[in-house]
Amino acid sequence: MKELPIGRYTNYDTFLHRLDARFKLLAMILFMVIVFLHFPSRAMDFTFYGILFLFIFIFLKIAKLRFRQLLRAIKPMWFMMVFLLIINILVVHTGDAFYLFSFPIYYDALFNTAYIFVRLVLMLAFSLILTATTKPMDLTYALEWYLHPLTWIKVPVHIIAMVISLALRFIPTLMEDTDRFMKAQASRGVDFENGKLKEKVKAIISLIIPLCTSAIQRSSDLADAMEVRGYDPNGKRTRYRIMKFTHRDLFSFLFIALLFSGALTLSILGIDFYMGILL
Amino acid sequence: MSRINFDHVYYTYDVSSPLPSVALEDISFTLEGHFFSAIIGHTGSGKSTLVQQINALLRPTKGRVIVGEFEINEGKKKIKEIKSLRKNVGVVFQFSEYQLFEETVLKDVSFGPKNFSDSDEDATLKAKNALKKVGIKEEYFTKSPFELSGGEKRRVAIAGMIAMNPEILVLDEPTAGLDPKGAQEILDLFKELYDQGTSILIITHDMNLVLKYCNQVLLMHQGKLKGIYAPSELFYQEELLLETGIDAPEIIEIVKLCEENGLSLNRKEIKDITSLVREIKRCKGK
Amino acid sequence: MKAIEVEHLSFSYETGENEEKKNILHDLSFSVEQGESIAFIGPNGSGKSTLMKLLVALLEKDEGKITLLGQELNEDSVDDLRKKMGIIFQNPDNQFIGATVRDDIAFGLENRLIPHEDMEDIVREYALKVGMIDFLDKEPSSLSGGQKQRVAIAGVLSMKPEIVYMDEATAMLDPKGRKEIMELTSLMKKENPNMTILMVTHHMEEALLCDRIIVLHEGKAYLEGTPLYVFSHEQELKEIGLDLPFNLKLKSALKKEDFSFDEDEDIKEIMKNICHA
C-alpha cells in the first residue's frame, strides 16, 4: 500500500504539532549536533545513537507517524550504502581484520560505513519529523525570526521570508498547472516517457514554455494584487501571526537543553561509561 | 461512426493514500453514432475525470472504457495504441490558450499532426486548413501565438486539435472566460465541425448552449452518472435539477408559463428565443 | 462630491515589433457619483480591464486626468487613495496571497499597520460577512473559485474602502460561484450605500443590477446610461458583438414578430397576455 511520504505536513493535532516552530527548528539542530558529536569509544557512540533512535520512535509515536513511512524514506539510500561499503572494504586497511574466503575485511571499514549510514538515517529522521509536524509557513516564520538579527547588516529578511511563503503558497497551484499541461500536450500526441532524445527535448519544451508563461502571468497578477492591497516591501507592517512560547515549549526546551549539555559534556570530557572495556 | 462505451467505470484519486477520493463511481453509458453531447454537473461532480478516461489520460481503477476499437482498463496498454487512440479522440482542456508554446501559430498547430508521424508538409497543410476553419487569418500564421488576444489564442489551441482530424472532439469548458461574441464564434465552429461529421462532447456550465446545440446530456452528480437525457426533457424535471443543483435556462420558465396559460408548445422544438417565438406563433395560428 | 472623474484619458502601449503604438483607451471621459454602481461592458480588447488598472494606478496613463474622491490621482496621492479603494481581480488563484483564509484576509490589515490585537476580530467579522467563517484555516487549494473570490472580497471590505472595483470577478466561476458573488455584491451595496462600485463584466445579467452602464468599444465610451436606456439600443450593441439580457432579448424577438404588448411591463405579464390574446 502506498502511503503519504513522510515529510509532508500531516494535519494532526498532537503535542509535537503544537510545539512552537522556532523551538522545533532549534531542537532539530541540537539533535543533529549530537549526531555528529564524537565520544571516546565506539560503544559510547552507538549508545547515543541508540538513545537518539529511541527518541525518534517516541516522536513518531506521539506525532502519529508510522515507522514504515520512515523506512520508505530510507529505501533510496540502500544502493548508496552498499556502494560505500564496497569502497570502504577495498580502501580501508587499518586495525584488525577477519578473512572471508581468504579476503581480508577490516573492522574499521565496516564501522566507517555503519557510522555514515546511521548518521544519515538519524538526520533524515529528525528533519522528516520536523517537516511532518510543522506547517511550511510556520517554518518560514521561524526562519525569519532566527534571521532577524541579519536585518542589522541590511539583509532584507522579511522580503526573503515573504518570497519563501509565496513560493510555498503557489507550489500546489504550479503542480496543478504541470499536470494540466502534461495532459494537454499528451492529448496532442506528446509521449513524455518514450522516444528519441530529440523528441524528448521537444516534449519537455512543450511543457516548460506553457509552465513559464503561466507562472509569469500568475506572478504578475499576484504582484498587482499585493500592490493594491498596500504591500510595500520596504515599508513597515504589523503582524497577524505572532508565535507564542508556551509552557509546553519551555519544558520541552529545558529537557532538550539538558540532554544536549549532557551529551556535550560527556563528549568534551571524554567520559566512557564502559571504561574502554568495549570496543 | 464514433462509439464511446463506459462499462462500470470507477476512478479513485490517490488510491492508496490515507485520503483516497472517489471521483467516479460505477459509470456505465454508451454514446454512439454521430453525436453532439454535453456533460453537465456541479464543479467537482467528476466531469473532467470522466473525459480524461476517454483518451486514456487517466485509466479506470475498475471497469473499462471502450472507444471505437480501443479498450482502456486498469492494465498498461502499449504506447502505440494509446497514440492512435489519442489521434481519434481529441481532448481540449480548459483555458487551452495556455498550452501554446511554438514560435509561430502555424508551427504550434502543426505540432499535433507531426507527433502523430505526419510529414512536415502534410502537417503544415492540415494546420493551415484547421486555422482557416477556426477563422484565424493567414497573416497571423507567422506571428508568435503570444501576440494574439485571449480569444484568438483559444481558437488556435482548438485548431491544434482539429488539425489532427479526430473523430471525436472533447472540449472542457471551451467558452469559459470569453466575451459573448468570442463564445458564439467558437460555438458556430463546433456546429460546423459537427455538421461535417465530427462528434462533439462538451463539458459546460452554460445551459443555454446545452439546450441550443446538444442532442443528449450526461448529468453527473457526486461522481455518479444520474442519466442521459434529451435537453428538452431534462430541463423540465424540476426535482432532478434541484437535487443536482442545475439551473435550467431562463427560457424554460417562459415555456412553462406559456403552457400554464393554455398554449400547447412542442418542447422538442424550443432551443432558443427564436424557436420559442416561432412555436408561440404556430400555436396562436399566426 | 464625485467619487470618480475621468477626463480625456488615453492609454496606449508599444507592440513589440516596429515600435507601433496600440491604442487601448482614447480620450475617455466619464464621472461617477458617490454611492453609484457602474458596469463597464464591451467586447474583449475594448479597454475595460486597462481602465480598471489605470484607476488603481497599476498602469500609468499617457494623457488625461483621473480624480478620485476629490483628489487627483498622481504619485503623491496614490498611497493615500489606495487606502480608500479595493479591487477584486478575475483570477481567484492569483490574488490569494495568504497561506490560509485568515492569513489572506489579514494581509491588507498588516500592510495598513492595524495593531495585532485588533486583527483577529476584524478577520472574523469579515469572514463571517462573506460566509467563510467556517473555512478560516483552509488553504486555497482546498477552496472553490467562488470561495476564493469571497475571501478576496472580505480582504477588500476589511479595509473599509470607499470605491470598490470588480474586474471580471465572476468570469472564471461556475454558475453557483457567480451567483454567490452577485448576491454578495448586492448585499455589499445595501450595507454601504456610500460605497461606489465599478464592475467590468461580460454577463449582461450582472450589468442589469447596476445603476448605470458604460459601454466601451475600441477605447471609447460607445453608449452610456441606465441599463434600460443602454439595452434599448439593441442594434448598436449587436454591431459590437454584445448581447441583451434574456428578458429584453425575448421582448425584442416578440416585437419583431409583430406581437403587440406594453414594453414596460414585466415579461411574465407580457407572456400571459400573449397566451390569452
JSON list of C-alpha atoms in Angstrom, two decimals, chain A residues 83-212:
[
{"chain": "A", "resi": 83, "resn": "PHE", "atom": "CA", "xyz": [28.43, 1.03, -2.79]},
{"chain": "A", "resi": 84, "resn": "LEU", "atom": "CA", "xyz": [30.04, 2.82, 0.13]},
{"chain": "A", "resi": 85, "resn": "LEU", "atom": "CA", "xyz": [30.61, -0.47, 1.93]},
{"chain": "A", "resi": 86, "resn": "ILE", "atom": "CA", "xyz": [32.44, -1.97, -1.05]},
{"chain": "A", "resi": 87, "resn": "ILE", "atom": "CA", "xyz": [34.63, 1.10, -1.41]},
{"chain": "A", "resi": 88, "resn": "ASN", "atom": "CA", "xyz": [35.43, 1.06, 2.29]},
{"chain": "A", "resi": 89, "resn": "ILE", "atom": "CA", "xyz": [36.33, -2.64, 2.24]},
{"chain": "A", "resi": 90, "resn": "LEU", "atom": "CA", "xyz": [38.66, -2.07, -0.67]},
{"chain": "A", "resi": 91, "resn": "VAL", "atom": "CA", "xyz": [40.30, 1.06, 0.70]},
{"chain": "A", "resi": 92, "resn": "VAL", "atom": "CA", "xyz": [40.43, 0.80, 4.48]},
{"chain": "A", "resi": 93, "resn": "HIS", "atom": "CA", "xyz": [43.24, -1.39, 5.69]},
{"chain": "A", "resi": 94, "resn": "THR", "atom": "CA", "xyz": [43.72, -0.41, 9.33]},
{"chain": "A", "resi": 95, "resn": "GLY", "atom": "CA", "xyz": [43.03, -2.20, 12.58]},
{"chain": "A", "resi": 96, "resn": "ASP", "atom": "CA", "xyz": [42.02, -5.81, 12.94]},
{"chain": "A", "resi": 97, "resn": "ALA", "atom": "CA", "xyz": [40.64, -7.87, 10.17]},
{"chain": "A", "resi": 98, "resn": "PHE", "atom": "CA", "xyz": [38.90, -11.15, 9.56]},
{"chain": "A", "resi": 99, "resn": "TYR", "atom": "CA", "xyz": [39.01, -13.22, 6.44]},
{"chain": "A", "resi": 100, "resn": "LEU", "atom": "CA", "xyz": [36.13, -14.02, 4.19]},
{"chain": "A", "resi": 101, "resn": "PHE", "atom": "CA", "xyz": [37.14, -16.63, 1.60]},
{"chain": "A", "resi": 102, "resn": "SER", "atom": "CA", "xyz": [40.70, -15.56, 2.33]},
{"chain": "A", "resi": 103, "resn": "PHE", "atom": "CA", "xyz": [39.87, -11.98, 1.51]},
{"chain": "A", "resi": 104, "resn": "PRO", "atom": "CA", "xyz": [40.78, -9.58, 4.34]},
{"chain": "A", "resi": 105, "resn": "ILE", "atom": "CA", "xyz": [37.97, -7.46, 5.67]},
{"chain": "A", "resi": 106, "resn": "TYR", "atom": "CA", "xyz": [38.91, -4.85, 8.23]},
{"chain": "A", "resi": 107, "resn": "TYR", "atom": "CA", "xyz": [36.56, -3.99, 11.06]},
{"chain": "A", "resi": 108, "resn": "ASP", "atom": "CA", "xyz": [37.30, -0.30, 10.54]},
{"chain": "A", "resi": 109, "resn": "ALA", "atom": "CA", "xyz": [35.80, -0.50, 7.07]},
{"chain": "A", "resi": 110, "resn": "LEU", "atom": "CA", "xyz": [32.58, -1.91, 8.48]},
{"chain": "A", "resi": 111, "resn": "PHE", "atom": "CA", "xyz": [32.44, 0.67, 11.24]},
{"chain": "A", "resi": 112, "resn": "ASN", "atom": "CA", "xyz": [33.12, 3.57, 8.89]},
{"chain": "A", "resi": 113, "resn": "THR", "atom": "CA", "xyz": [30.19, 2.55, 6.75]},
{"chain": "A", "resi": 114, "resn": "ALA", "atom": "CA", "xyz": [27.97, 1.99, 9.75]},
{"chain": "A", "resi": 115, "resn": "TYR", "atom": "CA", "xyz": [28.78, 5.45, 11.09]},
{"chain": "A", "resi": 116, "resn": "ILE", "atom": "CA", "xyz": [27.85, 7.16, 7.86]},
{"chain": "A", "resi": 117, "resn": "PHE", "atom": "CA", "xyz": [24.71, 5.12, 7.45]},
{"chain": "A", "resi": 118, "resn": "VAL", "atom": "CA", "xyz": [23.43, 5.62, 10.97]},
{"chain": "A", "resi": 119, "resn": "ARG", "atom": "CA", "xyz": [24.18, 9.32, 10.95]},
{"chain": "A", "resi": 120, "resn": "LEU", "atom": "CA", "xyz": [22.40, 9.84, 7.65]},
{"chain": "A", "resi": 121, "resn": "VAL", "atom": "CA", "xyz": [19.36, 7.92, 8.80]},
{"chain": "A", "resi": 122, "resn": "LEU", "atom": "CA", "xyz": [19.21, 9.87, 12.04]},
{"chain": "A", "resi": 123, "resn": "MET", "atom": "CA", "xyz": [19.47, 13.22, 10.30]},
{"chain": "A", "resi": 124, "resn": "LEU", "atom": "CA", "xyz": [16.87, 12.23, 7.78]},
{"chain": "A", "resi": 125, "resn": "ALA", "atom": "CA", "xyz": [14.55, 11.06, 10.52]},
{"chain": "A", "resi": 126, "resn": "PHE", "atom": "CA", "xyz": [14.82, 14.25, 12.54]},
{"chain": "A", "resi": 127, "resn": "SER", "atom": "CA", "xyz": [14.24, 16.54, 9.60]},
{"chain": "A", "resi": 128, "resn": "LEU", "atom": "CA", "xyz": [11.33, 14.44, 8.38]},
{"chain": "A", "resi": 129, "resn": "ILE", "atom": "CA", "xyz": [9.71, 14.58, 11.79]},
{"chain": "A", "resi": 130, "resn": "LEU", "atom": "CA", "xyz": [10.15, 18.34, 11.80]},
{"chain": "A", "resi": 131, "resn": "THR", "atom": "CA", "xyz": [8.54, 18.91, 8.41]},
{"chain": "A", "resi": 132, "resn": "ALA", "atom": "CA", "xyz": [5.77, 16.39, 9.07]},
{"chain": "A", "resi": 133, "resn": "THR", "atom": "CA", "xyz": [4.70, 18.18, 12.23]},
{"chain": "A", "resi": 134, "resn": "THR", "atom": "CA", "xyz": [5.29, 21.81, 11.25]},
{"chain": "A", "resi": 135, "resn": "LYS", "atom": "CA", "xyz": [3.43, 23.79, 8.61]},
{"chain": "A", "resi": 136, "resn": "PRO", "atom": "CA", "xyz": [5.80, 25.12, 5.95]},
{"chain": "A", "resi": 137, "resn": "MET", "atom": "CA", "xyz": [4.50, 28.60, 6.71]},
{"chain": "A", "resi": 138, "resn": "ASP", "atom": "CA", "xyz": [5.40, 28.26, 10.37]},
{"chain": "A", "resi": 139, "resn": "LEU", "atom": "CA", "xyz": [8.86, 27.08, 9.45]},
{"chain": "A", "resi": 140, "resn": "THR", "atom": "CA", "xyz": [9.22, 30.18, 7.32]},
{"chain": "A", "resi": 141, "resn": "TYR", "atom": "CA", "xyz": [8.18, 32.35, 10.26]},
{"chain": "A", "resi": 142, "resn": "ALA", "atom": "CA", "xyz": [10.66, 30.55, 12.48]},
{"chain": "A", "resi": 143, "resn": "LEU", "atom": "CA", "xyz": [13.42, 31.03, 9.97]},
{"chain": "A", "resi": 144, "resn": "GLU", "atom": "CA", "xyz": [12.54, 34.72, 9.67]},
{"chain": "A", "resi": 145, "resn": "TRP", "atom": "CA", "xyz": [12.71, 35.02, 13.45]},
{"chain": "A", "resi": 146, "resn": "TYR", "atom": "CA", "xyz": [16.15, 33.47, 13.65]},
{"chain": "A", "resi": 147, "resn": "LEU", "atom": "CA", "xyz": [17.44, 35.51, 10.75]},
{"chain": "A", "resi": 148, "resn": "HIS", "atom": "CA", "xyz": [16.10, 38.72, 12.21]},
{"chain": "A", "resi": 149, "resn": "PRO", "atom": "CA", "xyz": [19.49, 39.89, 13.51]},
{"chain": "A", "resi": 150, "resn": "LEU", "atom": "CA", "xyz": [20.70, 39.94, 9.91]},
{"chain": "A", "resi": 151, "resn": "THR", "atom": "CA", "xyz": [18.49, 42.98, 9.29]},
{"chain": "A", "resi": 152, "resn": "TRP", "atom": "CA", "xyz": [21.20, 44.89, 11.14]},
{"chain": "A", "resi": 153, "resn": "ILE", "atom": "CA", "xyz": [23.54, 44.29, 8.28]},
{"chain": "A", "resi": 154, "resn": "LYS", "atom": "CA", "xyz": [20.78, 45.25, 5.83]},
{"chain": "A", "resi": 155, "resn": "VAL", "atom": "CA", "xyz": [19.76, 41.76, 4.76]},
{"chain": "A", "resi": 156, "resn": "PRO", "atom": "CA", "xyz": [16.10, 42.03, 3.70]},
{"chain": "A", "resi": 157, "resn": "VAL", "atom": "CA", "xyz": [15.00, 39.13, 5.87]},
{"chain": "A", "resi": 158, "resn": "HIS", "atom": "CA", "xyz": [11.25, 39.82, 5.71]},
{"chain": "A", "resi": 159, "resn": "ILE", "atom": "CA", "xyz": [11.37, 40.02, 1.92]},
{"chain": "A", "resi": 160, "resn": "ILE", "atom": "CA", "xyz": [13.12, 36.67, 1.79]},
{"chain": "A", "resi": 161, "resn": "ALA", "atom": "CA", "xyz": [10.52, 35.26, 4.15]},
{"chain": "A", "resi": 162, "resn": "MET", "atom": "CA", "xyz": [7.72, 36.69, 2.00]},
{"chain": "A", "resi": 163, "resn": "VAL", "atom": "CA", "xyz": [9.24, 35.18, -1.12]},
{"chain": "A", "resi": 164, "resn": "ILE", "atom": "CA", "xyz": [9.51, 31.78, 0.54]},
{"chain": "A", "resi": 165, "resn": "SER", "atom": "CA", "xyz": [5.96, 31.91, 1.82]},
{"chain": "A", "resi": 166, "resn": "LEU", "atom": "CA", "xyz": [4.59, 32.93, -1.59]},
{"chain": "A", "resi": 167, "resn": "ALA", "atom": "CA", "xyz": [6.55, 30.13, -3.21]},
{"chain": "A", "resi": 168, "resn": "LEU", "atom": "CA", "xyz": [5.09, 27.67, -0.72]},
{"chain": "A", "resi": 169, "resn": "ARG", "atom": "CA", "xyz": [1.63, 29.07, -1.31]},
{"chain": "A", "resi": 170, "resn": "PHE", "atom": "CA", "xyz": [1.94, 28.57, -5.09]},
{"chain": "A", "resi": 171, "resn": "ILE", "atom": "CA", "xyz": [3.51, 25.10, -5.14]},
{"chain": "A", "resi": 172, "resn": "PRO", "atom": "CA", "xyz": [0.14, 23.30, -5.31]},
{"chain": "A", "resi": 173, "resn": "THR", "atom": "CA", "xyz": [-1.06, 25.70, -7.99]},
{"chain": "A", "resi": 174, "resn": "LEU", "atom": "CA", "xyz": [2.00, 25.10, -10.14]},
{"chain": "A", "resi": 175, "resn": "MET", "atom": "CA", "xyz": [1.70, 21.35, -9.62]},
{"chain": "A", "resi": 176, "resn": "GLU", "atom": "CA", "xyz": [-1.84, 21.53, -10.95]},
{"chain": "A", "resi": 177, "resn": "ASP", "atom": "CA", "xyz": [-0.63, 23.57, -13.91]},
{"chain": "A", "resi": 178, "resn": "THR", "atom": "CA", "xyz": [2.04, 20.97, -14.64]},
{"chain": "A", "resi": 179, "resn": "ASP", "atom": "CA", "xyz": [-0.47, 18.17, -14.53]},
{"chain": "A", "resi": 180, "resn": "ARG", "atom": "CA", "xyz": [-2.85, 20.05, -16.81]},
{"chain": "A", "resi": 181, "resn": "PHE", "atom": "CA", "xyz": [-0.18, 20.96, -19.37]},
{"chain": "A", "resi": 182, "resn": "MET", "atom": "CA", "xyz": [1.21, 17.45, -19.41]},
{"chain": "A", "resi": 183, "resn": "LYS", "atom": "CA", "xyz": [-2.22, 16.08, -20.13]},
{"chain": "A", "resi": 184, "resn": "ALA", "atom": "CA", "xyz": [-2.94, 18.76, -22.72]},
{"chain": "A", "resi": 185, "resn": "GLN", "atom": "CA", "xyz": [0.28, 18.00, -24.60]},
{"chain": "A", "resi": 186, "resn": "ALA", "atom": "CA", "xyz": [-0.21, 14.25, -24.21]},
{"chain": "A", "resi": 187, "resn": "SER", "atom": "CA", "xyz": [-3.55, 14.74, -25.94]},
{"chain": "A", "resi": 188, "resn": "ARG", "atom": "CA", "xyz": [-1.63, 16.31, -28.80]},
{"chain": "A", "resi": 189, "resn": "GLY", "atom": "CA", "xyz": [0.46, 13.17, -29.13]},
{"chain": "A", "resi": 190, "resn": "VAL", "atom": "CA", "xyz": [3.41, 14.04, -26.90]},
{"chain": "A", "resi": 191, "resn": "ASP", "atom": "CA", "xyz": [4.94, 10.99, -25.28]},
{"chain": "A", "resi": 192, "resn": "PHE", "atom": "CA", "xyz": [6.72, 12.06, -22.12]},
{"chain": "A", "resi": 193, "resn": "GLU", "atom": "CA", "xyz": [8.12, 8.63, -21.34]},
{"chain": "A", "resi": 194, "resn": "ASN", "atom": "CA", "xyz": [9.46, 7.12, -24.55]},
{"chain": "A", "resi": 195, "resn": "GLY", "atom": "CA", "xyz": [11.03, 8.46, -27.69]},
{"chain": "A", "resi": 196, "resn": "LYS", "atom": "CA", "xyz": [14.35, 9.56, -29.04]},
{"chain": "A", "resi": 197, "resn": "LEU", "atom": "CA", "xyz": [16.38, 12.30, -27.42]},
{"chain": "A", "resi": 198, "resn": "LYS", "atom": "CA", "xyz": [15.18, 14.90, -29.92]},
{"chain": "A", "resi": 199, "resn": "GLU", "atom": "CA", "xyz": [11.57, 14.01, -29.27]},
{"chain": "A", "resi": 200, "resn": "LYS", "atom": "CA", "xyz": [12.15, 14.10, -25.55]},
{"chain": "A", "resi": 201, "resn": "VAL", "atom": "CA", "xyz": [13.65, 17.55, -25.72]},
{"chain": "A", "resi": 202, "resn": "LYS", "atom": "CA", "xyz": [10.66, 18.72, -27.70]},
{"chain": "A", "resi": 203, "resn": "ALA", "atom": "CA", "xyz": [8.31, 17.12, -25.20]},
{"chain": "A", "resi": 204, "resn": "ILE", "atom": "CA", "xyz": [9.96, 18.95, -22.36]},
{"chain": "A", "resi": 205, "resn": "ILE", "atom": "CA", "xyz": [9.90, 22.26, -24.22]},
{"chain": "A", "resi": 206, "resn": "SER", "atom": "CA", "xyz": [6.19, 21.80, -24.85]},
{"chain": "A", "resi": 207, "resn": "LEU", "atom": "CA", "xyz": [5.75, 21.57, -21.10]},
{"chain": "A", "resi": 208, "resn": "ILE", "atom": "CA", "xyz": [8.25, 24.14, -19.87]},
{"chain": "A", "resi": 209, "resn": "ILE", "atom": "CA", "xyz": [7.17, 27.05, -22.04]},
{"chain": "A", "resi": 210, "resn": "PRO", "atom": "CA", "xyz": [3.49, 26.93, -21.08]},
{"chain": "A", "resi": 211, "resn": "LEU", "atom": "CA", "xyz": [4.51, 26.48, -17.45]},
{"chain": "A", "resi": 212, "resn": "CYS", "atom": "CA", "xyz": [6.74, 29.53, -17.58]}
]
